[in-house]
Structure formats: C-alpha cells, structure tokens
Amino acid sequence: MSAALDGVPEPVIAVEKLGKCFRLFEPPSRRAAAWLSGGRLGRPREVWALRDVSFAVTQGECLGIIGVNGSGKSTLLKLLTGVLEESSGRVRVKGRLLALLELGTGFNPELTGRQNIMLSTQLLGFPDGYAEARMGEIEAFCDIGPFFDRPMKIYSSGMSTRLAFATFLFLDPDILVVDEALAVGDMFFQRKCLAAMAEILKRGTTILLVSHDMAAIGNLCSRVILLEGGEIAYMGKPEDAISRYFARSGPPGGGAHPSSGAASDIGASAGVASALRRHSILATRTHLGPQGLHIMAARVLDRLGHHSLRVRAGDRFAIQLLISADAPVPEPEIELEFRDRFNRLVCGLSLSALGHALPPLLAGEGRVVSFRLNAALEPGEYSFTLAAYDRAGAHKRDGWRCHDSHAGLGPLHIAWDRELLPFYGIAALDCAAALDAAPKAE
Amino acid sequence: MLEPLYRHRRYILKSALADLRHRYAGTSLGFVWNVLQPLALILVFSLVFSRIVPVRSAGTASKGVSFLLYLCAGYLPWLGFADCLMRCLNALPDNAAYLKKLPIPEQVFVAKAALSSFLSMMLSLLLLPALLLVFDQPIGGAILAAVPAAVLLIGFGFGLGLLFGTLNVFFRDINHLMAVILQLWMWCSPIVYTIEVVPERYRYLFWFNPVHPYLLAIREALLEGRVAAATTWLAMLGWAAAAILLGLLVLSRLRHEIRDVL
C-alpha cells in the first residue's frame, strides 16, 4: 500500500536506520597494515557518530535538529547532503538539496561578492545564467551596498553571512539545509532571514534547521529531532524537544546530568522533591562554603505548572528550588538573579527582600522554595543565578557567607508568538490606565 | 569518473583562472611573477653551466642552438610538471573546506589544480618564442606541436596527482616523499644535460623515464621546428592514459573514506 494513496504526501527525505561509523587508524601505518593484509591486521578503532536514525520529512515541513556538540548533528547533515557516505541504513532525498554548512567558508577572499556568487553556483554545478538571473534579488536581499562589488577579504563576518544566505535562498532549492547560519549577523538580518525562511516554507520549500538558537527553532520548526550520542533521543513538538534539550544538557559548560542528590530526610513533600530532582536544571553541585546550605535541585514551571524553560512574555511562571542543609543554618537566605544575553543584570531578588524569612534549618533538614514571577520581559533568552546564603554572617564586615551558587542557569526563553507585544522595551512596568474627563478650564 | 569534470567544467576553468590571477595578488608586478620566477632560475642555470661549469654539449652546439634555449625548453616544462604533480598531490587537503561541506567529487579539485598549473606553464613557455626572436632563430608552425605535448604532460601529472593525492590523504608522508623523488627524477632526465653526454649503450634507459618523451617532443617542437615521431606521441599518450586510469581506479576504491579522514 503506497503512502500516496492514503493522501499522505511522499516524504522528500527518507532516512532509514542510518548509521555512520568512523574508522580510526592510529597511527596511520595501521591502515597500511590493514590494506596489505586484507583487513586481518591493524584493526581500526570504530566510533559510531550516528546509529539507527530513522525519520521522514514531507515537503514544506521545517524540521529542526538540536543536540549538544558532538551529538551527531553535523554528521547527519553531511550524510543527507552526500558529503559523507553512510555505514549502515540508507538515505533518500528527492529534489535539489542545498546546504548552508558553516556559511561563507567556501568563498574566495580575493574575489568580490558578485564573483563569489558566480563561482559558488558554478561549483554547485548550476547551469549558465542561473545566478545572473537572480543577481538583482540577491544583491537587494544582502543589502550590503557597494561592498557587493568589493573583494570579500574586506567583508565583516556578518557581511559574508548575508551574502551566503542570500545566495542560497535565491537559488530556489527544494530542500534547504541551514546549519548555524543565524549565529552571525545582526539582529535585523536574523529577523530578515527568519522571515525569508518562513516565506520559502510557505512556497513549499523544505527546510532542515540545525541550530543552538532555540528561539529560531521554536519559531520556525514544526517538528524537532533531539540527538543525543548519535541517536534520536526525542522527536516531536519543538517545545518538548527544547525543554528536554535544556533539561538534559544543563547550563552551558555543564553537560553532566543532574545529580540525584543524597537520600536524606529533607523534610519536604516527597512528591515535589522527587519531581524537582527529576527535572532539575542544575548541572553539577558546586560547594563554595565548607558546609551549610545547598541547592539540591531547581526547575522552572510555566503558567500551567509544566516543567519548561519556555515562558510566554507576560505569563506567570515559577522557579522552584530544593534546598538542604548539611550543617545548622541560622538564617537561610536564597537569592535569585536574572541576566539578559549581554550579561546585564535585569533583576536581583532575595527571599528577605521579598519579605520572607526561612526558619532556621538543622543539619539534614530541607525545604522547597518557590519564587512566583511575572515574565514581563522583552522576548529573548535570559540566564539566571541561584545562590544560597546564611544571613547570620550579614553583620560581620565580610558580609554574607555564600554556601552554594549556580550561575548561568537556563537559558530561560521568554517567547512571544503573536503579532504585537502588549508593550515594547526591555520590560513591562506594572501599569493600569485610568480615564477621567478633564475638568473644564475656568 | 570523468563525468563530474565535465559537469563542473565552468568552475574548474574559472577558479583556475582566478588562481593564476590571484596567486600574486597584492604585488605590484602581479601577473609578471608567473614568468619572472622561472626566468631567474634559468638565468642562474645557464650562467653556471655555460661559464662556471661548462657542460660538454656537442649535440646542441652542432645544431646551432644555444644552451640557454635548450635549458629553457626542457626546464620550463619540467617545472610545470613538478608544479602540477605537487599541487594535485595536495589538492584534497587544500580543498578540505569544500570537501567536508559540499558533495562535489574529489577529482574536480585535482583537475582544477592541474589546469591552474597548465596555465602558468603555458605562460612561462611563452618565454621561448620570445627568446627565439631575440637570438634570431627560425620560428615555424611546428612550434604549435608543443601545445598538445604540454597538455599530455599535464595529463600525466594529473594522473599521478590523482593516484598519490588520494594516498596522501591517508599517508601524509607521501607529500614529502614526492618532493624528494621529484629532485632525483629531474636529474635522471636530460634537462640540464643533453642526452649525448650519456654513453650510447645506456641511452635506451631514458625510454623508461616517463617524462622523457614529453620533454623530447616539446623540445623538438620549440627548438628544431619539427613534430615528434609517432612513437613518441604514442609513449606520451600511453603514460598519460595509464596514470589517469590508475589514479581514477585508486580514487574510486578509496573515495568513501577520504572525507572521513580529511
């Protein structure tokens, strides 16, 4: 029974049980031994960069591929584009696939932008006149003015990106593979690219988007694959994939899975505590103070109480922490700081500043602390810091003693999915309008 | 295996031309350097061999051609061949950025390197008609026979480049080994000496040197104004075809691993 008969469109990309194994010969002379002995000697070390990956993409779909570095994203793309040969399984691609892999590296710095576009299209084997016919559109989209006809060695990296992106966009591919293209380029160009990609999606182009920019993934993709260790860890809705990605990868620099914590009497609701631990966004435990208060787990809950790092602007959300003391803490204190992506402090809060005081904790005691917040922030990515203190030292000259601190958590993605924000600017002030008739001038 | 070369012919041609134009980009003499470098070498050689260490070159003297011309007609094609071989040898690592990102067949980049060498070799060979004019030597139509001979020589270099370039991806020692071999190879070929200095009974050995027929044909066309014998052409064609076939064979056997290793 053919899929087309059921009214389900034929996939433009079909990947079945795809695997890629790199055979490493160290030192290289082992390869010579393997060749000469017909494979009996000099066995290579086999590294599977991708294993048992299956999925299908239909026309007009935008599939996102996310995962930490080394999870096999690039290998998958290279197999799809035909740069690498698969070790097992198979790949079928229908139509012309163009890949924007690491933009701008294929350009010759001595040639002008225009000449490079010609050369690129020749390199890709396009017929004569193909690029010329689209040069006007490309030049207009790049919007780099007179630089278009100057050697690319004087371009900024943003300009090269513009050129590369514009070129690939206007070559009318059936399938466009975009790999980290949006990382460079200014915000306005990023927006332009996103709008352009949305436009070609509407026209029926299929897009594969590989990015660490979860905002772009969340905005464009209808389905997302999360790769982990060369295998598909999750495939489905973008929001779910993204929150799993953050949950598993932890904050930048972390990478380890959240520690499960010690099984001690923490004096908190067992259900909440175990949910907290399961979804904890803390990567590793850091101990700054010798003993005292520790943050065991933390998570972000959206308006509906779901574990998520994606919150709609203006929505209520909560940050929940599990703290535990391994020594008596007379005046426990929790501090919370939000920073934007320029690392500017957006807001710093503490329990005491909010007018709360935690009762003293004994060794082995724990608490669940929740901060309820309003995401009245400009959409974008924010990181946050959680710190646990003992206020008992506050009266001394050296201030509070910080026991445990986790910086760079998140990123918390403040999203907006409608046309207009209810405000503009970096944050919404709590505001209500009142209308009264003005008294007549006397 | 050769179809991709046709499909990407415009890229090969354009980028080889760009290569020639930009190799000396930013220099004030620019394009002229393509000719100046070999010219300087030839001047040094001719000085050494005609004044300091006179070579017994009865053969060339009897034909009334100065040793300088003889040297140019042999050394310039040799330089072109050596340049072609070394560039083809390194074409894959040099273009790793493309190979790792675009599904373009490997031989396209090797062909681009060969064509680029061919163009600069032809430029330097233009020195010869100029020298012939300067020394008041006859120039005949047969001089054009040097062009197909040069094409075949580059074809031979392209074939060897494919063969060793593919292996070089896996064993980077080959690059350095080839530089040594080329040195020895040059002195095994009648370039700075004439074939007449070698005792008659050993001269047949030159026919085992693949570059000999090419040098012979080019020299005969340029200096003696005649087209080489059919056997010479056959030898040139044979060596070039054999090298290219072997190169393509090795490439097709190993290509699936090249991009994993680069």
XYZ file of C-alpha atoms in Angstrom:
704
model
C 0.000 0.000 0.000
C 1.511 3.238 -1.120
C 1.587 6.154 1.241
C 0.464 8.493 -1.530
C -2.832 6.602 -1.846
C -3.746 7.448 1.714
C -3.411 11.127 0.927
C -0.210 11.275 2.942
C 2.421 13.096 0.870
C 5.529 11.175 -0.149
C 8.477 12.165 2.003
C 11.122 14.308 0.321
C 13.696 12.947 2.736
C 13.511 9.399 3.981
C 16.123 8.171 6.405
C 16.076 4.549 7.484
C 18.208 3.070 10.221
C 21.015 5.395 9.256
C 24.386 4.890 10.872
C 27.833 6.350 10.400
C 30.939 4.754 11.750
C 34.316 6.439 11.611
C 37.185 4.008 11.424
C 40.191 5.467 13.134
C 43.643 4.127 12.375
C 46.164 5.299 14.934
C 48.945 5.515 13.935
C 48.219 5.795 10.191
C 50.607 2.929 9.453
C 47.954 0.577 10.839
C 45.892 1.441 7.791
C 48.706 0.301 5.552
C 48.865 -2.920 7.531
C 45.110 -3.376 7.136
C 45.308 -2.775 3.382
C 48.202 -5.086 2.824
C 46.792 -7.900 4.948
C 43.277 -7.578 3.584
C 41.903 -6.355 6.912
C 43.337 -9.089 9.119
C 45.912 -6.818 10.719
C 45.713 -3.280 12.044
C 42.104 -3.258 13.193
C 40.784 0.295 13.404
C 39.032 1.815 16.361
C 35.395 2.197 15.390
C 33.485 5.254 16.501
C 29.781 5.385 15.758
C 28.871 9.043 15.310
C 25.333 8.154 14.342
C 23.362 4.998 14.878
C 19.923 3.748 13.939
C 18.451 7.103 12.951
C 15.141 6.936 11.096
C 12.796 9.733 10.119
C 10.954 11.153 7.153
C 10.378 14.732 6.123
C 7.476 15.800 3.943
C 7.509 18.676 1.521
C 7.103 22.102 3.053
C 7.998 20.929 6.507
C 10.583 22.639 8.670
C 12.438 20.081 10.710
C 14.727 21.237 13.467
C 17.705 19.240 14.624
C 19.123 20.058 18.029
C 21.598 18.477 20.390
C 24.754 19.331 22.253
C 28.106 19.459 20.452
C 29.165 16.016 19.341
C 25.668 14.581 19.352
C 25.872 13.819 15.626
C 24.051 16.788 14.082
C 26.750 17.654 11.575
C 27.337 14.027 10.676
C 23.636 13.613 9.975
C 23.618 16.675 7.741
C 26.706 15.521 5.887
C 25.061 12.179 5.226
C 21.938 13.940 3.966
C 23.915 16.194 1.651
C 26.008 13.305 0.397
C 29.297 14.664 1.663
C 29.820 11.548 3.749
C 28.864 8.001 2.882
C 26.646 6.071 5.293
C 27.999 2.986 7.046
C 24.587 1.421 7.533
C 20.979 2.147 6.632
C 20.032 4.474 3.839
C 19.091 7.998 2.882
C 16.755 9.016 0.113
C 16.470 12.646 -0.922
C 14.060 13.862 -3.561
C 14.797 17.129 -5.318
C 17.679 19.549 -5.105
C 19.167 19.906 -1.688
C 21.342 22.898 -0.872
C 23.294 23.046 2.321
C 24.447 26.183 4.039
C 27.045 24.443 6.121
C 29.151 26.882 8.035
C 28.466 29.880 5.938
C 30.984 31.813 3.977
C 33.887 29.423 4.304
C 33.626 28.459 0.647
C 34.239 31.952 -0.592
C 37.439 33.157 -2.173
C 38.547 36.267 -0.269
C 40.198 37.806 -3.335
C 37.002 37.843 -5.359
C 34.125 40.272 -5.000
C 30.779 39.235 -3.605
C 29.296 39.102 -7.070
C 32.160 36.979 -8.439
C 31.927 34.641 -5.475
C 28.250 34.063 -6.083
C 29.060 33.145 -9.675
C 31.847 30.849 -8.552
C 29.685 29.186 -5.894
C 26.914 28.440 -8.346
C 29.456 27.052 -10.781
C 30.933 24.958 -8.013
C 27.485 23.571 -7.293
C 27.062 22.777 -10.971
C 24.233 25.197 -11.741
C 23.632 25.959 -15.421
C 24.878 29.145 -17.091
C 22.924 32.267 -16.372
C 21.239 30.779 -13.319
C 22.929 33.116 -10.875
C 22.863 36.113 -13.215
C 19.081 35.913 -13.450
C 18.796 36.114 -9.662
C 21.659 38.522 -9.001
C 19.345 41.521 -8.563
C 17.313 39.825 -5.861
C 20.416 38.513 -4.128
C 22.034 41.941 -4.107
C 18.880 43.543 -2.763
C 18.489 40.954 -0.007
C 22.122 41.189 1.107
C 21.767 44.913 1.459
C 25.497 45.495 1.831
C 25.623 48.397 -0.632
C 28.866 48.969 -2.530
C 30.572 46.053 -0.753
C 28.776 43.713 -3.110
C 31.376 44.560 -5.751
C 34.422 44.630 -3.489
C 36.751 41.767 -2.555
C 35.375 39.627 0.234
C 38.548 39.911 2.293
C 37.378 43.323 3.452
C 33.947 41.985 4.475
C 32.934 41.632 8.074
C 31.807 38.150 9.065
C 28.251 39.420 9.168
C 28.504 40.578 5.567
C 29.796 37.195 4.378
C 26.875 35.583 6.141
C 24.454 37.896 4.429
C 25.939 37.102 1.068
C 25.925 33.355 1.613
C 22.443 33.301 2.997
C 21.044 35.428 0.197
C 22.741 33.278 -2.428
C 21.336 30.038 -1.120
C 17.913 31.494 -0.561
C 17.548 32.641 -4.139
C 18.897 29.531 -5.780
C 15.443 28.023 -5.221
C 16.407 24.756 -3.572
C 13.752 22.110 -2.976
C 15.345 21.415 0.375
C 17.432 23.978 2.225
C 19.736 22.840 4.978
C 20.676 25.652 7.331
C 23.398 24.908 9.839
C 24.067 27.544 12.482
C 23.576 30.199 9.851
C 21.881 32.600 12.150
C 24.580 32.691 14.770
C 26.348 35.506 12.938
C 24.767 38.593 11.518
C 22.995 41.326 13.390
C 19.556 41.013 14.874
C 17.874 42.780 11.971
C 19.400 40.456 9.450
C 18.499 37.477 11.611
C 14.926 38.636 11.564
C 15.078 39.127 7.835
C 16.421 35.602 7.415
C 13.738 34.140 9.621
C 11.063 35.994 7.682
C 12.616 34.828 4.400
C 12.721 31.240 5.594
C 9.092 31.443 6.680
C 8.320 32.785 3.215
C 10.043 29.981 1.290
C 8.440 27.454 3.623
C 5.080 28.802 2.541
C 6.119 28.349 -1.066
C 6.723 24.668 -0.413
C 10.451 24.532 0.232
C 11.501 22.050 2.863
C 13.930 23.315 5.480
C 16.204 21.457 7.809
C 17.370 23.791 10.516
C 20.254 22.913 12.760
C 20.855 25.449 15.449
C 21.634 26.160 19.037
C 19.360 29.158 18.719
C 16.283 27.732 20.384
C 14.291 30.855 19.600
C 14.720 30.250 15.877
C 13.994 26.538 16.259
C 10.883 27.225 18.271
C 9.672 29.857 15.828
C 10.171 28.072 12.548
C 10.096 24.347 13.089
C 7.010 22.210 13.044
C 8.925 19.216 14.344
C 12.247 18.845 16.118
C 14.672 15.978 16.479
C 16.810 15.925 19.592
C 20.007 13.984 19.039
C 21.951 12.528 21.894
C 25.086 10.480 21.454
C 24.275 9.816 17.801
C 20.759 8.582 18.417
C 17.360 10.202 18.324
C 16.504 10.952 21.942
C 13.264 12.678 21.084
C 11.290 13.584 18.002
C 8.170 15.671 18.179
C 6.879 19.075 19.185
C 9.505 21.854 19.299
C 8.635 22.960 22.841
C 9.043 19.456 24.197
C 12.278 18.859 22.355
C 13.694 22.181 23.509
C 12.828 21.671 27.155
C 14.284 18.175 27.001
C 17.393 19.617 25.395
C 17.819 22.107 28.211
C 16.928 19.566 30.836
C 19.497 17.098 29.591
C 22.289 19.390 28.551
C 22.083 21.682 31.531
C 23.547 25.151 31.530
C 26.448 25.944 29.196
C 29.671 24.430 30.398
C 27.861 21.800 32.431
C 26.930 18.861 30.302
C 26.640 16.394 33.153
C 23.303 15.033 34.135
C 21.743 16.468 37.255
C 22.902 14.711 40.333
C 20.231 12.706 42.044
C 21.192 14.037 45.436
C 21.674 12.228 48.698
C 18.803 10.303 50.173
C 18.366 12.122 53.440
C 15.359 13.313 55.341
C 14.744 16.606 53.717
C 11.513 17.377 55.462
C 9.742 18.364 52.292
C 6.923 16.830 50.317
C 8.428 13.719 48.762
C 6.438 14.101 45.506
C 7.570 17.652 44.805
C 11.123 16.877 45.831
C 11.424 13.892 43.512
C 9.811 15.801 40.617
C 12.274 18.583 41.286
C 15.175 16.203 41.171
C 13.927 14.530 38.029
C 13.639 17.797 36.132
C 16.462 19.652 37.774
C 18.253 22.130 35.561
C 21.318 22.171 37.779
C 24.236 20.516 36.097
C 26.619 19.876 38.926
C 26.724 20.745 42.552
C 29.140 23.439 43.487
C 30.249 23.862 47.019
C 31.556 27.278 47.811
C 31.225 27.165 51.547
C 32.664 24.294 53.506
C 29.288 23.336 54.971
C 25.857 24.765 55.202
C 23.049 25.392 52.812
C 22.942 23.649 49.433
C 20.701 23.904 46.427
C 19.955 20.295 45.541
C 17.671 20.814 42.564
C 15.843 23.561 40.738
C 13.279 23.741 37.993
C 11.172 26.227 36.088
C 7.425 25.790 35.846
C 5.296 27.582 33.311
C 1.828 29.062 33.811
C 0.227 25.623 33.697
C 2.708 24.098 36.095
C 4.610 22.183 33.411
C 8.320 21.785 33.587
C 9.596 24.113 30.847
C 12.232 26.695 30.114
C 9.964 28.408 27.669
C 7.632 31.020 29.049
C 5.391 33.339 27.114
C 6.070 37.009 27.714
C 3.654 38.371 30.277
C 2.816 34.935 31.698
C 3.244 33.878 35.286
C 5.929 31.326 35.931
C 7.708 29.844 38.905
C 11.212 28.865 39.873
C 11.209 26.065 42.378
C 14.228 25.016 44.439
C 15.016 22.172 46.714
C 17.429 23.247 49.423
C 19.043 21.182 52.063
C 21.373 21.906 54.954
C 24.251 19.699 55.956
C 25.061 21.870 58.970
C 22.849 24.141 61.057
C 21.926 27.309 59.190
C 20.500 30.007 61.490
C 19.220 32.423 58.864
C 18.833 30.733 55.478
C 18.601 33.069 52.517
C 18.033 32.430 48.807
C 18.953 34.881 46.105
C 17.846 34.936 42.500
C 19.341 36.987 39.667
C 18.268 37.319 36.042
C 20.666 38.346 33.338
C 19.998 39.043 29.676
C 22.198 37.773 26.900
C 24.559 40.702 27.212
C 25.020 39.574 30.786
C 23.317 42.683 32.095
C 21.633 42.209 35.427
C 17.922 42.502 34.738
C 16.668 41.858 38.224
C 18.012 40.571 41.502
C 15.700 39.266 44.198
C 16.073 37.614 47.546
C 13.695 35.975 49.981
C 14.342 38.612 52.619
C 13.889 41.454 50.129
C 10.504 39.913 49.296
C 9.700 39.975 52.997
C 10.079 36.293 53.704
C 12.273 34.642 56.270
C 13.009 30.946 56.281
C 13.088 29.360 59.724
C 16.490 28.111 60.890
C 17.491 24.773 59.359
C 19.084 21.915 61.212
C 21.627 19.597 59.647
C 19.807 17.209 57.301
C 16.731 19.411 57.004
C 15.413 20.592 53.661
C 12.815 22.902 52.108
C 11.141 23.513 48.806
C 11.161 27.212 47.958
C 9.154 28.655 45.089
C 9.521 32.072 43.534
C 6.473 33.136 41.558
C 7.295 35.654 38.891
C 5.750 37.548 36.050
C 7.646 37.253 32.769
C 7.103 40.883 31.879
C 10.263 40.940 29.817
C 11.235 41.509 26.261
C 11.217 38.151 24.416
C 14.644 36.569 24.246
C 16.941 34.394 26.239
C 17.814 35.036 29.843
C 20.054 33.202 32.210
C 19.654 33.136 35.937
C 21.706 32.564 39.031
C 20.587 30.860 42.223
C 22.548 31.291 45.399
C 22.096 30.054 48.943
C 23.416 32.093 51.859
C 23.360 32.223 55.572
C 22.320 35.685 56.726
C 23.827 35.070 60.114
C 27.130 36.428 58.830
C 25.494 39.582 57.480
C 26.505 41.713 60.412
C 30.168 40.927 60.028
C 32.436 43.014 57.858
C 32.918 40.343 55.213
C 29.187 40.165 54.635
C 27.176 37.028 53.996
C 28.798 33.718 53.520
C 27.695 32.209 50.237
C 27.275 28.457 50.642
C 26.188 27.376 47.225
C 25.740 29.208 43.966
C 24.707 28.142 40.475
C 25.339 30.711 37.777
C 24.372 30.705 34.106
C 21.288 28.539 34.518
C 18.823 28.316 31.698
C 18.598 29.881 29.258
C 15.083 30.790 30.099
C 13.356 31.563 26.888
C 10.798 34.319 27.010
C 8.739 33.790 23.891
C 6.115 35.657 22.020
C 4.011 34.026 19.338
C 1.553 36.716 18.347
C 1.845 39.759 16.171
C 2.260 42.562 18.656
C 3.667 42.628 22.131
C 1.482 44.342 24.703
C 4.493 46.559 25.369
C 7.783 47.425 23.813
C 11.095 47.939 25.513
C 13.141 45.753 27.791
C 10.452 45.180 30.401
C 6.808 45.901 31.092
C 6.170 48.032 34.124
C 3.107 47.105 36.096
C 0.697 49.601 34.724
C -3.000 50.357 34.672
C -4.609 53.197 32.808
C -7.373 55.355 34.213
C -9.511 57.645 32.138
C -11.265 60.630 33.662
C -12.966 63.518 31.973
C -10.812 66.620 32.237
C -12.439 69.454 34.187
C -13.349 72.397 32.002
C -10.906 75.239 32.155
C -12.260 78.050 34.271
C 34.544 9.046 -13.055
C 35.336 11.755 -15.607
C 31.733 12.936 -15.973
C 31.954 15.229 -12.899
C 34.833 17.057 -14.572
C 32.516 17.921 -17.427
C 29.656 18.848 -15.133
C 31.883 21.175 -13.119
C 33.912 22.392 -16.111
C 32.981 26.037 -15.631
C 34.038 26.002 -12.006
C 37.310 24.292 -12.884
C 38.095 26.816 -15.595
C 37.024 29.913 -13.672
C 38.752 29.018 -10.450
C 41.954 28.005 -12.257
C 41.957 31.383 -13.985
C 41.236 33.124 -10.700
C 44.075 31.160 -9.150
C 46.501 32.383 -11.796
C 45.375 35.958 -11.398
C 45.412 35.964 -7.636
C 48.456 33.929 -6.836
C 50.402 37.146 -6.864
C 47.532 39.389 -5.780
C 48.618 42.490 -3.959
C 52.041 42.577 -5.616
C 52.852 45.420 -7.975
C 54.256 43.210 -10.726
C 51.360 40.788 -10.317
C 50.950 38.610 -13.358
C 54.575 39.078 -14.429
C 55.809 36.989 -11.496
C 54.424 33.934 -13.256
C 57.240 34.396 -15.790
C 59.910 36.103 -13.708
C 60.463 33.225 -11.333
C 61.332 30.582 -13.920
C 63.304 33.177 -15.874
C 65.547 33.926 -12.913
C 66.189 30.230 -12.351
C 67.073 29.741 -15.968
C 69.482 32.640 -15.963
C 71.275 31.170 -12.986
C 71.433 27.746 -14.547
C 72.695 28.987 -17.885
C 75.353 31.052 -16.148
C 76.507 28.089 -14.100
C 76.587 25.628 -16.944
C 77.969 27.842 -19.682
C 80.585 29.812 -17.736
C 81.406 28.223 -14.414
C 80.996 24.501 -15.102
C 80.961 24.206 -18.893
C 78.968 21.184 -19.977
C 80.194 19.239 -22.953
C 77.201 19.797 -25.148
C 78.430 18.863 -28.543
C 74.930 17.948 -29.647
C 73.366 21.306 -29.078
C 76.343 23.177 -30.420
C 76.237 21.226 -33.646
C 72.604 22.106 -34.107
C 73.494 25.693 -33.528
C 71.137 26.218 -30.632
C 72.481 27.921 -27.588
C 72.494 26.028 -24.346
C 70.136 28.579 -22.839
C 67.405 27.688 -25.281
C 67.949 24.002 -24.693
C 67.698 24.522 -20.967
C 64.538 26.604 -21.207
C 62.771 24.153 -23.484
C 63.413 21.349 -21.011
C 63.368 23.024 -17.648
C 60.178 25.052 -18.045
C 58.011 22.033 -18.941
C 59.668 20.111 -16.117
C 58.823 22.892 -13.656
C 55.265 22.838 -14.936
C 55.064 19.086 -14.476
C 56.545 19.176 -10.977
C 54.231 22.043 -10.012
C 51.254 20.127 -11.383
C 52.149 16.950 -9.524
C 52.725 18.697 -6.201
C 49.578 20.766 -6.482
C 47.436 17.786 -7.444
C 49.007 15.863 -4.602
C 47.846 18.496 -2.140
C 44.585 19.366 -3.861
C 42.446 17.304 -1.491
C 43.843 18.613 1.814
C 43.950 22.133 0.367
C 40.276 21.953 -0.507
C 39.237 20.155 2.650
C 36.933 23.061 3.487
C 34.897 22.342 0.365
C 35.167 18.584 0.501
C 33.883 18.456 4.053
C 30.857 20.533 3.244
C 29.857 20.000 -0.346
C 29.105 16.772 -2.184
C 31.487 17.611 -5.010
C 33.627 14.770 -6.394
C 37.267 14.823 -5.364
C 38.674 14.772 -8.886
C 37.178 18.201 -9.596
C 39.664 19.804 -7.233
C 42.566 17.777 -8.588
C 41.613 18.837 -12.114
C 41.434 22.454 -11.008
C 44.975 22.230 -9.631
C 46.203 20.606 -12.842
C 44.563 23.223 -15.038
C 45.969 26.013 -12.941
C 49.458 24.502 -13.359
C 48.885 24.091 -17.072
C 48.003 27.752 -17.471
C 51.053 29.027 -15.653
C 53.235 26.546 -17.529
C 51.918 27.798 -20.865
C 52.609 31.359 -19.745
C 56.188 30.528 -18.907
C 56.586 28.623 -22.182
C 55.752 31.860 -23.983
C 59.279 32.876 -22.990
C 60.633 30.562 -25.652
C 59.262 32.186 -28.800
C 60.464 35.452 -27.290
C 63.958 34.032 -26.783
C 63.926 32.554 -30.287
C 63.227 36.004 -31.647
C 65.927 37.556 -29.523
C 68.512 35.024 -30.701
C 67.354 35.330 -34.262
C 66.272 31.705 -34.525
C 63.701 30.449 -37.037
C 60.140 30.023 -35.780
C 57.962 27.592 -37.697
C 54.412 26.336 -37.487
C 55.633 23.114 -35.873
C 56.145 25.098 -32.667
C 52.430 24.588 -32.052
C 53.051 20.858 -31.588
C 54.408 21.820 -28.162
C 50.865 22.605 -27.008
C 49.389 19.086 -27.286
C 52.624 17.704 -25.848
C 52.265 20.053 -22.863
C 48.618 19.023 -22.490
C 49.636 15.364 -22.365
C 52.413 16.128 -19.888
C 49.902 17.815 -17.591
C 47.578 14.870 -18.161
C 50.322 12.570 -16.933
C 50.903 14.821 -13.919
C 47.143 14.901 -13.242
C 47.026 11.088 -13.276
C 49.949 10.749 -10.893
C 48.439 13.526 -8.788
C 45.150 11.623 -8.521
C 46.968 8.453 -7.559
C 49.335 9.883 -4.982
C 46.957 12.662 -3.915
C 44.433 10.035 -2.861
C 47.054 8.077 -0.973
C 48.405 11.297 0.522
C 45.101 11.821 2.328
C 45.776 8.656 4.302
C 49.566 8.828 4.498
C 50.768 12.414 4.657
C 54.368 11.262 4.277
C 53.785 10.884 0.565
C 53.787 14.641 0.128
C 57.352 14.930 1.437
C 58.498 11.751 -0.214
C 57.321 13.059 -3.573
C 59.294 16.278 -3.144
C 62.434 14.153 -2.742
C 61.549 11.890 -5.650
C 60.987 14.884 -7.911
C 64.503 16.142 -7.143
C 66.050 12.819 -8.113
C 63.735 12.423 -11.069
C 64.829 15.747 -12.526
C 68.479 14.713 -12.553
C 67.520 11.403 -14.172
C 66.031 13.326 -17.076
C 68.002 15.137 -19.767
C 67.135 18.665 -18.720
C 70.293 20.418 -17.627
C 72.409 17.979 -19.626
C 71.885 16.642 -23.109
C 71.230 13.031 -23.911
C 74.524 12.966 -25.831
C 76.609 13.163 -22.652
C 75.262 9.741 -21.719
C 77.113 6.797 -23.317
C 75.214 5.453 -26.301
C 74.578 1.999 -24.813
C 72.727 3.440 -21.792
C 70.530 5.880 -23.695
C 67.681 3.381 -24.138
C 67.128 3.690 -20.389
C 65.584 7.124 -20.922
C 62.586 5.462 -22.501
C 61.757 4.065 -19.075
C 61.620 7.600 -17.750
C 58.006 8.652 -18.355
C 58.739 12.371 -18.671
C 61.402 11.842 -21.338
C 59.046 11.580 -24.361
C 57.207 14.728 -23.278
C 60.398 16.742 -22.906
C 61.651 15.377 -26.185
C 58.507 16.312 -28.077
C 58.326 19.797 -26.586
C 61.985 20.443 -27.289
C 61.777 19.212 -30.852
C 58.738 21.382 -31.500
C 60.207 24.510 -29.976
C 63.838 24.296 -30.942
C 64.016 22.153 -34.029
C 60.729 23.109 -35.578
C 59.513 19.586 -36.163
C 56.741 17.405 -34.887
C 57.918 14.451 -32.830
C 57.827 10.905 -34.164
C 54.663 8.839 -33.845
C 56.296 6.512 -31.290
C 56.997 9.483 -29.053
C 53.361 10.554 -29.235
C 52.284 7.005 -28.522
C 54.533 6.870 -25.471
C 53.171 10.212 -24.202
C 49.589 9.109 -24.712
C 50.269 5.750 -23.104
C 51.877 7.123 -19.960
C 49.194 9.772 -19.503
C 46.319 7.330 -20.038
C 47.860 4.732 -17.743
C 48.455 7.290 -14.971
C 44.941 8.723 -15.205
C 43.294 5.296 -15.261
C 45.309 4.093 -12.297
C 44.619 7.330 -10.431
C 40.876 7.078 -11.027
C 40.885 3.425 -10.039
C 42.606 4.121 -6.730
C 40.363 7.112 -6.083
C 37.193 5.119 -6.732
C 38.354 2.399 -4.362
C 39.228 4.762 -1.528
C 36.871 7.690 -2.017
C 34.304 6.608 0.554
C 36.833 7.132 3.331
C 38.567 10.286 2.106
C 36.171 12.753 3.736
C 36.170 10.809 6.992
C 39.905 11.307 7.255
C 40.326 14.876 5.974
